[in-house]
């Protein structure tokens, strides 16, 4: 079955959905995006994704292409036309189309693309074994809090991980502190079972899954500390795990050559993953759309 995309006012099969060659998203990566998980035709943490999208647009002075209510109508329609029961919705907004020059007019009309993809989270089989991650220098720009479509360092990092059969690359700064991974946030569990993750700042993307896991972990009585940690701290941690829209909660059992604890997925990661899956299943199909 051909996928149906929304592009600037039209619903088209993906192969016919064409972007203007002078779209600034294409020429300058001048745009932002969101990836939202869909379960039973219902989005997960929709309000938080729309809030982050709105913030990303504001930070870059890109106007919203329409009201959030209208965007919601389009997203529902893309889900409906694709019969998307389980997968992701990708939303991309670029500054729009103009003859190529670095500066831009504030009057430009932004371009909006919404696509659907059938995909499942990592399988139980992978989760049961846990994954390996690679460390890599964080060479990204200084505004990682903006969900910009400019992702070259992220894709290079991800591919170097895949090339050595690792699941993700974890970024570290020149002072040795770990920021996040190429498409997920990073957590460690220390010896006294405190969950530690980098605080939200311009250094990381404030993950929507990260925020939900913080809430679920607090409700479950975990001690939590939002502060930065080093690669060395990861090596000696009791547990390491990743969170993200497409990752859910993924236990990490190896960082470069270092085996984490006994080399098996940790119990906190597995418990939080179960709680997260339950949280997704419990989403109310009507309330889920509230922005
Ligand atoms: N990426 N950090 C980075 C750099 C990311 O790209 C992502 C998500 C996250 C996790 O954020 P969230 O929990 O909101 O998905 C953290 C998406 C999935 C992507 O680029 O495909």
XYZ file of C-alpha atoms and ligand atoms in Angstrom:
312
model
C 0.000 0.000 0.000
C 1.287 3.430 -0.917
C 1.732 5.874 1.960
C -0.231 9.119 1.864
C 1.497 12.342 2.868
C 0.193 15.838 3.476
C 2.144 18.543 1.719
C 1.169 22.232 1.653
C -2.567 21.723 1.294
C -2.610 18.393 -0.585
C -2.854 14.738 0.402
C -0.701 12.788 -2.043
C 0.875 9.340 -2.307
C 4.448 9.806 -0.978
C 5.953 9.341 -4.435
C 3.905 12.273 -5.816
C 4.389 14.556 -2.812
C 7.036 16.911 -4.120
C 8.952 19.669 -2.400
C 9.955 22.849 -4.241
C 13.684 22.828 -5.127
C 14.000 26.264 -3.516
C 12.474 25.213 -0.223
C 14.785 26.534 2.498
C 14.443 23.262 4.361
C 16.103 21.552 1.405
C 18.763 24.222 0.795
C 19.644 25.339 4.340
C 18.041 22.802 6.721
C 16.035 25.866 7.718
C 13.243 24.054 9.495
C 12.100 22.000 12.451
C 10.379 18.666 12.975
C 8.638 16.326 15.385
C 8.276 12.563 15.531
C 5.189 11.325 17.368
C 4.488 7.707 18.231
C 1.031 6.431 17.307
C -0.591 3.533 19.079
C -4.092 2.397 18.114
C -4.434 5.466 15.877
C -3.806 7.590 18.959
C -0.755 9.842 19.414
C 1.419 9.495 22.508
C 2.189 12.730 24.402
C 0.689 14.797 21.589
C 0.403 17.999 23.643
C 4.075 17.851 24.654
C 5.204 17.309 21.050
C 3.115 20.237 19.799
C 4.445 22.414 22.623
C 8.037 21.550 21.651
C 7.267 22.141 17.964
C 5.863 25.552 18.816
C 8.938 26.366 20.897
C 11.331 25.246 18.126
C 9.478 27.487 15.629
C 9.561 30.461 18.005
C 13.286 30.075 18.660
C 13.947 30.246 14.893
C 11.376 32.962 14.093
C 9.453 30.623 11.800
C 5.713 31.337 11.945
C 3.345 28.438 12.574
C 1.847 27.429 9.208
C -1.658 27.279 10.701
C -3.468 26.988 14.017
C -2.687 23.921 16.153
C -6.310 22.928 15.780
C -5.925 22.825 11.967
C -2.655 20.915 12.238
C -4.418 18.389 14.443
C -7.109 17.911 11.778
C -4.363 17.201 9.198
C -2.517 14.758 11.444
C -5.764 12.874 12.163
C -6.427 12.740 8.433
C -2.926 11.395 7.661
C -3.429 8.707 10.310
C -6.846 7.872 8.840
C -5.731 7.785 5.205
C -2.779 5.533 6.071
C -4.776 3.249 8.407
C -1.900 3.902 10.814
C -2.578 1.732 13.844
C 1.006 1.582 15.061
C 3.881 3.714 13.832
C 5.033 7.289 13.728
C 3.832 10.597 12.401
C 6.586 12.877 11.109
C 5.867 16.613 10.996
C 8.273 18.945 9.243
C 7.926 22.701 8.977
C 10.441 24.685 6.957
C 10.677 28.447 6.592
C 9.307 28.113 3.064
C 10.284 28.750 -0.537
C 12.458 31.639 -1.771
C 15.239 32.273 -4.252
C 18.390 31.062 -2.491
C 20.026 33.648 -0.285
C 21.042 33.311 3.354
C 18.831 36.083 4.743
C 15.073 35.582 4.800
C 11.914 37.631 4.635
C 9.729 37.588 7.723
C 6.684 37.423 5.424
C 7.521 33.955 4.079
C 4.908 31.230 4.145
C 6.238 28.135 5.899
C 6.017 24.698 4.236
C 4.334 21.869 6.094
C 4.844 18.169 5.470
C 3.188 15.390 7.480
C 4.056 11.765 6.745
C 3.193 8.426 8.324
C 5.449 5.425 8.798
C 4.573 1.932 9.964
C 7.138 0.962 12.524
C 7.306 -0.900 15.784
C 9.523 -0.087 18.759
C 12.645 -2.271 19.202
C 11.613 -5.904 19.672
C 11.443 -7.740 23.001
C 14.313 -9.848 21.764
C 16.627 -6.826 21.500
C 15.407 -5.422 24.811
C 16.001 -8.733 26.616
C 19.645 -8.736 25.541
C 20.243 -5.011 25.880
C 22.315 -3.031 23.408
C 25.797 -1.696 22.870
C 26.473 2.031 22.399
C 29.457 3.837 20.970
C 30.807 7.097 22.389
C 31.501 9.917 19.981
C 32.547 13.590 20.384
C 29.601 15.987 20.395
C 30.370 18.187 17.408
C 26.857 19.639 17.125
C 25.829 23.300 17.313
C 25.102 25.046 20.603
C 21.268 24.941 20.327
C 20.507 21.243 20.610
C 17.286 22.114 22.448
C 15.762 23.129 19.099
C 14.465 20.158 17.132
C 16.089 21.331 13.916
C 16.066 19.234 10.737
C 19.804 19.941 10.498
C 20.970 16.515 11.682
C 24.297 15.799 9.947
C 26.306 15.155 13.139
C 23.476 12.956 14.415
C 23.275 10.807 11.297
C 27.057 10.463 11.086
C 27.133 9.401 14.742
C 24.256 6.951 14.287
C 25.852 5.377 11.218
C 29.218 4.939 12.971
C 27.338 3.070 15.694
C 25.478 0.886 13.189
C 28.748 0.171 11.360
C 30.106 -1.570 14.471
C 26.758 -3.246 15.252
C 26.034 -0.816 18.083
C 22.509 0.534 18.602
C 23.312 4.182 19.254
C 26.100 6.716 19.567
C 26.374 8.626 22.825
C 27.737 12.160 22.534
C 30.331 13.519 24.975
C 31.703 17.047 25.239
C 35.390 17.982 25.424
C 35.153 18.041 29.268
C 34.092 14.356 29.167
C 30.466 14.981 30.130
C 27.790 13.043 28.273
C 24.975 15.040 26.683
C 22.599 12.594 24.964
C 22.583 10.098 22.094
C 22.089 10.678 18.352
C 18.313 10.175 18.546
C 17.589 9.486 22.221
C 18.333 10.701 25.751
C 20.768 8.893 28.056
C 20.310 7.833 31.667
C 22.418 6.056 34.250
C 21.451 4.387 37.518
C 24.096 4.761 40.200
C 25.053 2.398 43.031
C 22.344 3.730 45.364
C 19.677 3.318 42.644
C 19.338 7.016 41.833
C 18.307 7.683 38.214
C 20.519 10.345 36.671
C 19.975 12.164 33.396
C 21.324 15.389 31.882
C 19.220 18.426 32.877
C 17.299 20.181 30.107
C 19.414 23.008 28.720
C 20.678 24.155 25.332
C 23.030 21.134 25.368
C 20.343 18.492 24.806
C 16.985 18.007 23.194
C 14.387 18.024 25.962
C 12.998 14.599 25.107
C 9.248 14.139 25.420
C 9.872 10.508 26.428
C 12.487 11.723 28.937
C 9.841 13.952 30.568
C 7.284 11.117 30.695
C 9.824 8.680 32.145
C 10.761 11.271 34.792
C 7.102 11.440 35.785
C 6.570 7.666 35.735
C 9.785 7.117 37.719
C 8.777 9.714 40.337
C 5.344 8.101 40.654
C 7.048 4.723 41.117
C 9.132 6.158 43.978
C 12.543 6.318 42.284
C 15.129 8.844 43.429
C 16.004 11.101 40.525
C 18.774 13.572 39.929
C 19.034 15.738 36.820
C 22.717 16.478 36.451
C 25.406 15.792 33.908
C 27.640 12.722 34.161
C 30.770 11.502 32.397
C 31.618 8.499 30.269
C 33.584 7.238 33.273
C 30.396 7.433 35.388
C 28.619 5.398 32.702
C 31.295 2.676 32.776
C 30.837 2.098 36.516
C 27.068 2.642 36.627
C 24.682 -0.052 37.810
C 22.582 0.540 34.706
C 22.582 2.632 31.569
C 19.535 3.158 29.380
C 18.178 5.289 26.562
C 14.764 6.892 26.082
C 13.070 8.271 22.988
C 9.925 8.213 20.883
C 11.176 5.394 18.665
C 13.339 3.748 21.350
C 10.894 3.698 24.284
C 13.237 2.604 27.112
C 16.260 0.648 25.925
C 18.700 -1.007 28.344
C 22.381 -0.533 27.448
C 24.761 -3.327 28.455
C 27.956 -2.143 26.790
C 29.542 1.284 26.285
C 32.437 1.004 23.830
C 34.544 -1.846 25.294
C 33.085 -1.538 28.812
C 30.466 -3.996 29.982
C 27.894 -2.344 32.241
C 27.476 -4.127 35.598
C 26.874 -7.863 34.931
C 26.212 -7.343 31.210
C 22.446 -7.866 31.451
C 19.632 -5.284 31.152
C 19.051 -3.572 34.495
C 15.851 -3.952 36.483
C 15.100 -0.190 36.625
C 15.253 0.097 32.841
C 13.034 -2.943 32.372
C 10.535 -1.773 34.965
C 10.363 1.715 33.475
C 9.927 0.228 30.018
C 6.968 -1.843 31.239
C 5.460 1.207 32.899
C 5.971 3.243 29.724
C 4.255 0.614 27.562
C 1.361 0.534 30.018
C 1.225 4.346 29.907
C 0.955 4.215 26.098
C -1.771 1.596 26.228
C -3.701 3.644 28.785
C -3.794 6.794 26.621
C -7.388 7.935 26.203
C -8.119 8.176 22.447
C -10.089 11.417 22.869
C -8.045 13.199 25.545
C -4.830 12.240 23.729
C -5.393 15.048 21.211
C -5.521 17.850 23.762
C -2.937 20.533 23.131
N 14.629 11.872 17.948
N 17.761 13.522 21.586
C 17.822 13.621 20.245
C 19.028 14.219 19.632
C 16.754 13.158 19.455
O 16.808 13.286 18.115
C 15.632 12.561 20.085
C 14.453 12.043 19.308
C 15.616 12.475 21.489
C 14.456 11.895 22.226
O 13.371 12.778 22.191
P 11.869 12.256 22.240
O 11.733 11.471 23.488
O 11.071 13.508 22.267
O 11.652 11.429 21.005
C 16.694 12.968 22.199
C 13.567 11.474 17.068
C 12.849 10.269 17.499
C 14.090 11.405 15.638
O 14.895 12.269 15.314
O 13.672 10.541 14.865
